Structures are given as structure tokens and as C-alpha cells.
mmCIF file of C-alpha atoms in Angstrom:
data_model
loop_
_atom_site.group_PDB
_atom_site.id
_atom_site.type_symbol
_atom_site.label_atom_id
_atom_site.label_comp_id
_atom_site.label_asym_id
_atom_site.label_seq_id
_atom_site.Cartn_x
_atom_site.Cartn_y
_atom_site.Cartn_z
ATOM 1 C CA MET A 1260 -23.597 -2.349 4.952
ATOM 2 C CA GLU A 1261 -22.166 -3.353 1.726
ATOM 3 C CA ILE A 1262 -18.434 -3.005 1.640
ATOM 4 C CA LYS A 1263 -17.477 -1.590 -1.551
ATOM 5 C CA VAL A 1264 -13.769 -0.845 -0.533
ATOM 6 C CA SER A 1265 -11.552 -2.258 1.988
ATOM 7 C CA VAL A 1266 -8.342 -0.141 3.189
ATOM 8 C CA VAL A 1267 -5.751 -2.398 4.278
ATOM 9 C CA ILE A 1268 -3.082 -0.760 6.468
ATOM 10 C CA PRO A 1269 -0.209 -2.839 7.842
ATOM 11 C CA CYS A 1270 1.119 -0.875 10.998
ATOM 12 C CA TYR A 1271 3.743 -0.825 13.679
ATOM 13 C CA GLU A 1272 4.692 1.822 16.350
ATOM 14 C CA TYR A 1273 7.103 3.653 13.865
ATOM 15 C CA GLY A 1274 9.241 5.187 16.330
ATOM 16 C CA GLY A 1275 6.573 6.671 18.389
ATOM 17 C CA LYS A 1276 4.901 8.201 15.293
ATOM 18 C CA GLY A 1277 2.451 5.473 14.552
ATOM 19 C CA VAL A 1278 -0.638 7.119 16.041
ATOM 20 C CA ARG A 1279 0.070 10.545 14.385
ATOM 21 C CA TYR A 1280 0.625 9.015 11.105
ATOM 22 C CA LEU A 1281 -2.590 6.959 11.273
ATOM 23 C CA SER A 1282 -4.552 9.842 12.520
ATOM 24 C CA ASP A 1283 -3.881 11.648 9.213
ATOM 25 C CA MET A 1284 -4.739 8.577 7.216
ATOM 26 C CA PHE A 1285 -7.951 7.805 9.207
ATOM 27 C CA ARG A 1286 -8.766 11.535 8.845
ATOM 28 C CA THR A 1287 -8.559 11.321 5.066
ATOM 29 C CA ILE A 1288 -10.745 8.219 4.925
ATOM 30 C CA SER A 1289 -13.312 9.852 6.960
ATOM 31 C CA GLN A 1290 -13.455 12.719 4.495
ATOM 32 C CA GLN A 1291 -13.856 10.236 1.511
ATOM 33 C CA THR A 1292 -17.103 10.717 -0.656
ATOM 34 C CA LEU A 1293 -17.347 7.055 -0.578
ATOM 35 C CA LYS A 1294 -18.846 5.756 2.727
ATOM 36 C CA GLU A 1295 -19.182 1.972 1.961
ATOM 37 C CA VAL A 1296 -15.618 1.481 3.418
ATOM 38 C CA GLU A 1297 -13.841 -0.904 5.955
ATOM 39 C CA VAL A 1298 -10.456 -0.094 7.454
ATOM 40 C CA ILE A 1299 -8.399 -3.147 8.009
ATOM 41 C CA VAL A 1300 -5.437 -2.483 10.493
ATOM 42 C CA THR A 1301 -2.828 -5.427 10.927
ATOM 43 C CA ASP A 1302 -0.490 -4.189 13.688
ATOM 44 C CA GLN A 1303 2.956 -5.295 14.678
ATOM 45 C CA SER A 1304 3.453 -2.872 17.399
ATOM 46 C CA VAL A 1305 5.410 -3.710 20.555
ATOM 47 C CA ASP A 1306 2.894 -1.520 22.456
ATOM 48 C CA THR A 1307 -0.798 -0.970 22.389
ATOM 49 C CA GLU A 1308 -1.052 2.793 21.439
ATOM 50 C CA ILE A 1309 -2.166 1.804 17.869
ATOM 51 C CA GLU A 1310 -4.675 -0.566 19.251
ATOM 52 C CA ASP A 1311 -6.141 1.683 21.738
ATOM 53 C CA PHE A 1312 -6.330 4.668 19.005
ATOM 54 C CA CYS A 1313 -8.309 2.228 16.934
ATOM 55 C CA ASN A 1314 -10.485 1.359 19.710
ATOM 56 C CA ASP A 1315 -11.245 5.003 20.340
ATOM 57 C CA ASN A 1316 -12.250 5.382 16.689
ATOM 58 C CA ILE A 1317 -12.370 9.101 17.021
ATOM 59 C CA PHE A 1318 -13.148 9.393 13.226
ATOM 60 C CA ASP A 1319 -16.087 6.895 13.631
ATOM 61 C CA LEU A 1320 -14.755 4.633 11.014
ATOM 62 C CA ASN A 1321 -15.623 0.782 10.342
ATOM 63 C CA ILE A 1322 -12.318 -0.665 11.674
ATOM 64 C CA ILE A 1323 -11.241 -4.188 11.861
ATOM 65 C CA TYR A 1324 -8.041 -4.320 14.156
ATOM 66 C CA PHE A 1325 -5.783 -7.439 14.158
ATOM 67 C CA ARG A 1326 -2.528 -7.801 16.179
ATOM 68 C CA ASP A 1327 0.233 -9.644 14.482
ATOM 69 C CA GLU A 1328 2.809 -10.363 17.096
ATOM 70 C CA GLU A 1329 3.886 -13.598 15.548
ATOM 71 C CA HIS A 1330 5.378 -11.817 12.414
ATOM 72 C CA ARG A 1331 6.959 -8.589 13.816
ATOM 73 C CA GLY A 1332 9.215 -6.953 11.144
ATOM 74 C CA ASP A 1333 7.781 -9.155 8.164
ATOM 75 C CA VAL A 1334 5.861 -6.510 6.401
ATOM 76 C CA ALA A 1335 4.724 -8.806 3.449
ATOM 77 C CA THR A 1336 3.064 -11.192 6.019
ATOM 78 C CA ASN A 1337 1.445 -8.409 7.692
ATOM 79 C CA MET A 1338 0.056 -7.208 4.610
ATOM 80 C CA ASN A 1339 -1.206 -10.695 3.548
ATOM 81 C CA ILE A 1340 -3.127 -10.954 6.699
ATOM 82 C CA GLY A 1341 -4.860 -7.765 5.802
ATOM 83 C CA MET A 1342 -5.584 -8.955 2.341
ATOM 84 C CA ASP A 1343 -7.247 -12.170 3.870
ATOM 85 C CA LEU A 1344 -9.302 -10.180 6.232
ATOM 86 C CA ALA A 1345 -10.610 -7.837 3.636
ATOM 87 C CA LYS A 1346 -14.349 -8.196 2.575
ATOM 88 C CA GLY A 1347 -14.531 -5.294 0.172
ATOM 89 C CA GLU A 1348 -15.221 -5.761 -3.453
ATOM 90 C CA VAL A 1349 -12.078 -3.629 -4.099
ATOM 91 C CA VAL A 1350 -8.885 -3.671 -1.709
ATOM 92 C CA LYS A 1351 -7.048 -0.547 -1.521
ATOM 93 C CA MET A 1352 -3.424 -0.960 0.063
ATOM 94 C CA MET A 1353 -1.680 1.685 2.026
ATOM 95 C CA PHE A 1354 1.181 2.217 4.264
ATOM 96 C CA MET A 1355 0.476 3.855 7.480
ATOM 97 C CA ASP A 1356 2.483 7.072 6.667
ATOM 98 C CA ASP A 1357 0.675 7.723 3.573
ATOM 99 C CA TYR A 1358 -2.606 9.409 3.053
ATOM 100 C CA PHE A 1359 -5.216 10.172 0.500
ATOM 101 C CA TYR A 1360 -4.741 13.470 -1.476
ATOM 102 C CA THR A 1361 -8.339 13.897 -2.637
ATOM 103 C CA LYS A 1362 -11.704 13.469 -1.009
ATOM 104 C CA ASP A 1363 -12.925 11.193 -4.083
ATOM 105 C CA ALA A 1364 -9.913 9.028 -4.320
ATOM 106 C CA LEU A 1365 -11.950 5.885 -3.173
ATOM 107 C CA GLU A 1366 -14.917 6.866 -5.226
ATOM 108 C CA LYS A 1367 -12.981 7.066 -8.349
ATOM 109 C CA THR A 1368 -10.775 4.150 -7.770
ATOM 110 C CA TYR A 1369 -13.845 1.822 -7.137
ATOM 111 C CA ASN A 1370 -15.697 3.230 -9.997
ATOM 112 C CA ALA A 1371 -12.822 2.821 -12.389
ATOM 113 C CA LEU A 1372 -11.873 -0.638 -11.337
ATOM 114 C CA VAL A 1373 -15.352 -2.183 -11.260
ATOM 115 C CA ASN A 1374 -16.140 -0.893 -14.523
ATOM 116 C CA SER A 1375 -12.988 -2.279 -16.057
ATOM 117 C CA ASP A 1376 -11.987 -5.841 -17.099
ATOM 118 C CA LYS A 1377 -8.678 -5.240 -15.288
ATOM 119 C CA MET A 1378 -8.051 -6.980 -12.302
ATOM 120 C CA TRP A 1379 -5.752 -4.338 -10.730
ATOM 121 C CA LEU A 1380 -5.317 -0.640 -10.752
ATOM 122 C CA VAL A 1381 -2.732 2.139 -10.158
ATOM 123 C CA CYS A 1382 -3.297 5.746 -9.472
ATOM 124 C CA GLY A 1383 -1.186 9.023 -9.676
ATOM 125 C CA THR A 1384 0.772 9.987 -6.491
ATOM 126 C CA ASN A 1385 2.811 12.774 -4.866
ATOM 127 C CA HIS A 1386 5.395 13.123 -2.175
ATOM 128 C CA THR A 1387 5.408 15.063 0.809
ATOM 129 C CA ARG A 1388 8.765 15.851 2.848
ATOM 130 C CA ASP A 1389 7.291 18.076 5.605
ATOM 131 C CA ASP A 1390 4.262 16.304 6.845
ATOM 132 C CA GLY A 1391 1.712 17.469 4.298
ATOM 133 C CA ARG A 1392 2.418 21.181 4.441
ATOM 134 C CA THR A 1393 3.813 20.900 0.727
ATOM 135 C CA VAL A 1394 3.651 18.281 -1.919
ATOM 136 C CA ASP A 1395 6.086 17.593 -4.823
ATOM 137 C CA THR A 1396 7.061 14.955 -7.384
ATOM 138 C CA PHE A 1397 3.541 14.075 -9.032
ATOM 139 C CA LEU A 1398 3.853 10.978 -10.757
ATOM 140 C CA MET A 1399 1.644 9.024 -13.143
ATOM 141 C CA PRO A 1400 2.535 5.235 -12.838
ATOM 142 C CA ARG A 1401 3.759 3.549 -15.904
ATOM 143 C CA TRP A 1402 5.180 0.122 -16.480
ATOM 144 C CA ASN A 1403 8.696 -0.353 -17.824
ATOM 145 C CA ASP A 1404 10.747 -3.593 -17.896
ATOM 146 C CA ASN A 1405 13.784 -2.398 -16.048
ATOM 147 C CA MET A 1406 12.336 -2.000 -12.778
ATOM 148 C CA LEU A 1407 14.248 -5.077 -11.446
ATOM 149 C CA ARG A 1408 17.576 -4.359 -13.298
ATOM 150 C CA ALA A 1409 18.574 -1.357 -11.117
ATOM 151 C CA ARG A 1410 17.699 0.981 -8.278
ATOM 152 C CA GLY A 1411 15.811 3.971 -9.576
ATOM 153 C CA ASN A 1412 13.831 2.405 -12.154
ATOM 154 C CA ASN A 1413 10.627 1.900 -10.255
ATOM 155 C CA THR A 1414 8.158 4.011 -12.533
ATOM 156 C CA MET A 1415 5.156 2.606 -10.850
ATOM 157 C CA SER A 1416 5.852 4.130 -7.362
ATOM 158 C CA GLY A 1417 4.926 2.534 -4.048
ATOM 159 C CA VAL A 1418 2.292 0.526 -2.454
ATOM 160 C CA ALA A 1419 -0.207 3.346 -2.001
ATOM 161 C CA VAL A 1420 -0.838 3.418 -5.850
ATOM 162 C CA ILE A 1421 -2.189 0.107 -5.976
ATOM 163 C CA SER A 1422 -5.636 -1.276 -5.628
ATOM 164 C CA TYR A 1423 -7.265 -4.687 -6.856
ATOM 165 C CA LYS A 1424 -10.512 -6.849 -7.067
ATOM 166 C CA ASN A 1425 -10.852 -8.876 -4.243
ATOM 167 C CA LYS A 1426 -12.581 -11.742 -5.887
ATOM 168 C CA ASP A 1427 -10.316 -14.537 -6.999
ATOM 169 C CA MET A 1428 -7.293 -12.549 -6.141
ATOM 170 C CA ASP A 1429 -4.447 -15.246 -5.196
ATOM 171 C CA VAL A 1430 -1.339 -13.040 -5.849
ATOM 172 C CA ARG A 1431 0.378 -12.360 -2.328
ATOM 173 C CA TRP A 1432 3.212 -10.164 -1.055
ATOM 174 C CA ASP A 1433 6.348 -12.019 -0.960
ATOM 175 C CA PRO A 1434 7.727 -12.264 2.522
ATOM 176 C CA LYS A 1435 11.481 -12.607 0.943
ATOM 177 C CA THR A 1436 11.264 -8.941 -0.170
ATOM 178 C CA CYS A 1437 11.080 -5.602 1.578
ATOM 179 C CA MET A 1438 12.844 -2.952 -0.375
ATOM 180 C CA LEU A 1439 11.516 -4.367 -3.590
ATOM 181 C CA LEU A 1440 8.135 -5.615 -1.972
ATOM 182 C CA ASP A 1441 5.976 -3.363 -4.201
ATOM 183 C CA VAL A 1442 7.924 -4.139 -7.550
ATOM 184 C CA ASP A 1443 7.723 -7.762 -7.034
ATOM 185 C CA PHE A 1444 4.106 -7.624 -6.390
ATOM 186 C CA TYR A 1445 3.623 -5.720 -9.668
ATOM 187 C CA TYR A 1446 5.532 -8.254 -11.515
ATOM 188 C CA SER A 1447 3.471 -11.127 -9.876
ATOM 189 C CA LEU A 1448 0.228 -9.332 -10.705
ATOM 190 C CA ARG A 1449 1.215 -8.577 -14.434
ATOM 191 C CA THR A 1450 2.314 -12.113 -14.927
ATOM 192 C CA LYS A 1451 -1.093 -13.566 -13.488
ATOM 193 C CA TYR A 1452 -3.614 -11.036 -14.662
ATOM 194 C CA GLY A 1453 -2.005 -9.025 -17.585
ATOM 195 C CA ASP A 1454 -1.422 -5.283 -17.369
ATOM 196 C CA CYS A 1455 -3.310 -2.855 -15.002
ATOM 197 C CA TYR A 1456 -5.768 -0.050 -15.501
ATOM 198 C CA TYR A 1457 -3.946 3.261 -15.223
ATOM 199 C CA LEU A 1458 -5.972 5.794 -13.559
ATOM 200 C CA ASN A 1459 -4.391 9.154 -14.440
ATOM 201 C CA ASP A 1460 -5.544 11.175 -11.205
ATOM 202 C CA CYS A 1461 -3.017 12.118 -8.510
ATOM 203 C CA LEU A 1462 -5.020 10.492 -5.487
ATOM 204 C CA MET A 1463 -2.336 9.794 -2.968
ATOM 205 C CA THR A 1464 0.304 11.354 -1.007
ATOM 206 C CA GLN A 1465 3.330 9.342 0.195
ATOM 207 C CA ARG A 1466 5.628 10.682 3.070
ATOM 208 C CA VAL A 1467 9.248 10.912 2.369
ATOM 209 C CA ASN A 1468 10.660 9.928 5.657
ATOM 210 C CA LYS A 1469 14.348 9.248 6.767
ATOM 211 C CA ASP A 1470 12.967 6.684 9.617
ATOM 212 C CA ALA A 1471 11.071 4.776 6.997
ATOM 213 C CA LEU A 1472 11.646 0.980 7.409
ATOM 214 C CA SER A 1473 13.126 0.908 3.816
ATOM 215 C CA SER A 1474 15.935 3.396 4.896
ATOM 216 C CA THR A 1475 17.218 0.567 7.300
ATOM 217 C CA ILE A 1476 18.020 -1.843 4.489
ATOM 218 C CA SER A 1477 21.704 -2.118 3.691
ATOM 219 C CA ASP A 1478 22.974 -1.846 -0.083
ATOM 220 C CA GLU A 1479 24.115 -5.530 0.180
ATOM 221 C CA GLU A 1480 20.565 -6.738 1.218
ATOM 222 C CA VAL A 1481 18.979 -4.564 -1.524
ATOM 223 C CA GLN A 1482 21.220 -6.247 -3.991
ATOM 224 C CA LYS A 1483 20.249 -9.698 -2.681
ATOM 225 C CA GLU A 1484 16.555 -8.816 -3.204
ATOM 226 C CA PHE A 1485 17.367 -7.603 -6.637
ATOM 227 C CA GLU A 1486 19.001 -11.127 -7.594
ATOM 228 C CA TYR A 1487 16.164 -13.021 -5.828
ATOM 229 C CA CYS A 1488 13.491 -11.152 -7.594
ATOM 230 C CA ARG A 1489 15.279 -11.260 -11.100
ATOM 231 C CA LYS A 1490 15.765 -15.198 -10.845
ATOM 232 C CA LYS A 1491 11.910 -15.504 -9.475
ATOM 233 C CA HIS A 1492 10.808 -13.449 -12.528
ATOM 234 C CA GLY A 1493 13.036 -14.832 -15.083
ATOM 235 C CA ILE A 1494 14.757 -11.644 -15.811
ATOM 236 C CA THR A 1495 18.349 -11.480 -17.039
ATOM 237 C CA LEU A 1496 20.790 -8.489 -17.023
#
């Protein structure tokens, strides 16, 4: 089967919620109108629950599972492994607690990107604070030059909004970042390939979780990341 889209999902046990969140993700992938899809799971869990769940494959997906024991806690490297494994013409990045909001999300993403001269694409997103019962904060990503100057300036939103063409992609996620992982990646892509394609459809839902990895990062660590990224991208205050 020709692989049109690779969905790359870095995983860990997520405090015991990993399989439940991944099940929501897999269900929304199985419902997609685009069927030429592979699912790349790169797993840093301390147990085998996610691996067992992938092996059970209850949603009958084309799953490629990789256990990354060496880099536990290094989200960027886990994502880069998934990028390297992906065979699809288009790669869709996802965090494991997010999921697809519409059934045509992958089809719209694929068609828009392959028919564009742009290398990467961002789509609209929303948030859920109650595990999908309700959604709010609908956002259509837009670039602004202040995203690395202060917190709260990320008008592009998180990892779930991004897709890119696989061929010749040589930008990678920076292991020196965590809280600013997404913004740093956007800056690197824009520097290398120019502006993205803005798909003005809300296709993704992102969970707002108190126990997300980003909530464990101290203000001091965040500030150091800002300083590192500003220096990396030549931004002055």
C-alpha cells in the first residue's frame, strides 16, 4: 500500500493514562476518510502497556512500533526517531494526548500540502479540558515575530497543528528544548523553508492536562530555554 501520511506519535506511560489517550487517538485515526496511513509509535514507557496495546491493534491500523529506552524523558529525540521511521509522503506530528477533531483531517492536510509549493503546513485546533466532552479555544495559527520574546506569545499553537512533506526534510526537533519544542521547530522550519501553508480548518483537538510534561518544567528552566532559543535564532529583546 502506498503510504500517503505517516502519523508520528511519541509516547510514554503518562502516569497510567497512556493507553487511554492513545486509544482515543487511534480511534480518530481509524475513522479518517484517508486510509493510506501508517502510525509510527515511538515509546519511552517504563512498562509494556503501550507496546501490548499496539500489538493488540484493536482498531486495525498500520502500526509501526519502536521502543526508545535509551532517551527516556528526551521528547525531541523520541520525535526525531519517529521522523526517521516515517515512510509517508506527508508526515503528521501528534502528541499522544491529542486527537483528530474531524474525520477528514488527514485528507484535507494531505491534499492541501501536496498541491502546494510549501514544505510545511499548520491547521486550526481547539482545546478540551474534560477529555473530549466539550471543546473550546478555537485557534487558527498565525505567525508572529514575538513568539520567542515572552510566554503567551505562541500564536501557532502546539505540535498537533503541524505537518510537513517528508522528502528532503532535514529540520529536526532540538533535544535542548522542551517547553519551547514547538516554537523552536517552527522558527527552524521557517528559516530553512520559508513560511508555511495555513490551512484554515479546525482539524485537531489538544487536551489541556495538569499532568502534562510541560507542567513539570520550572519557570527558571523555561527562562533558560527562551535565552537558548533567542540566541540560536538571533533574536534580541
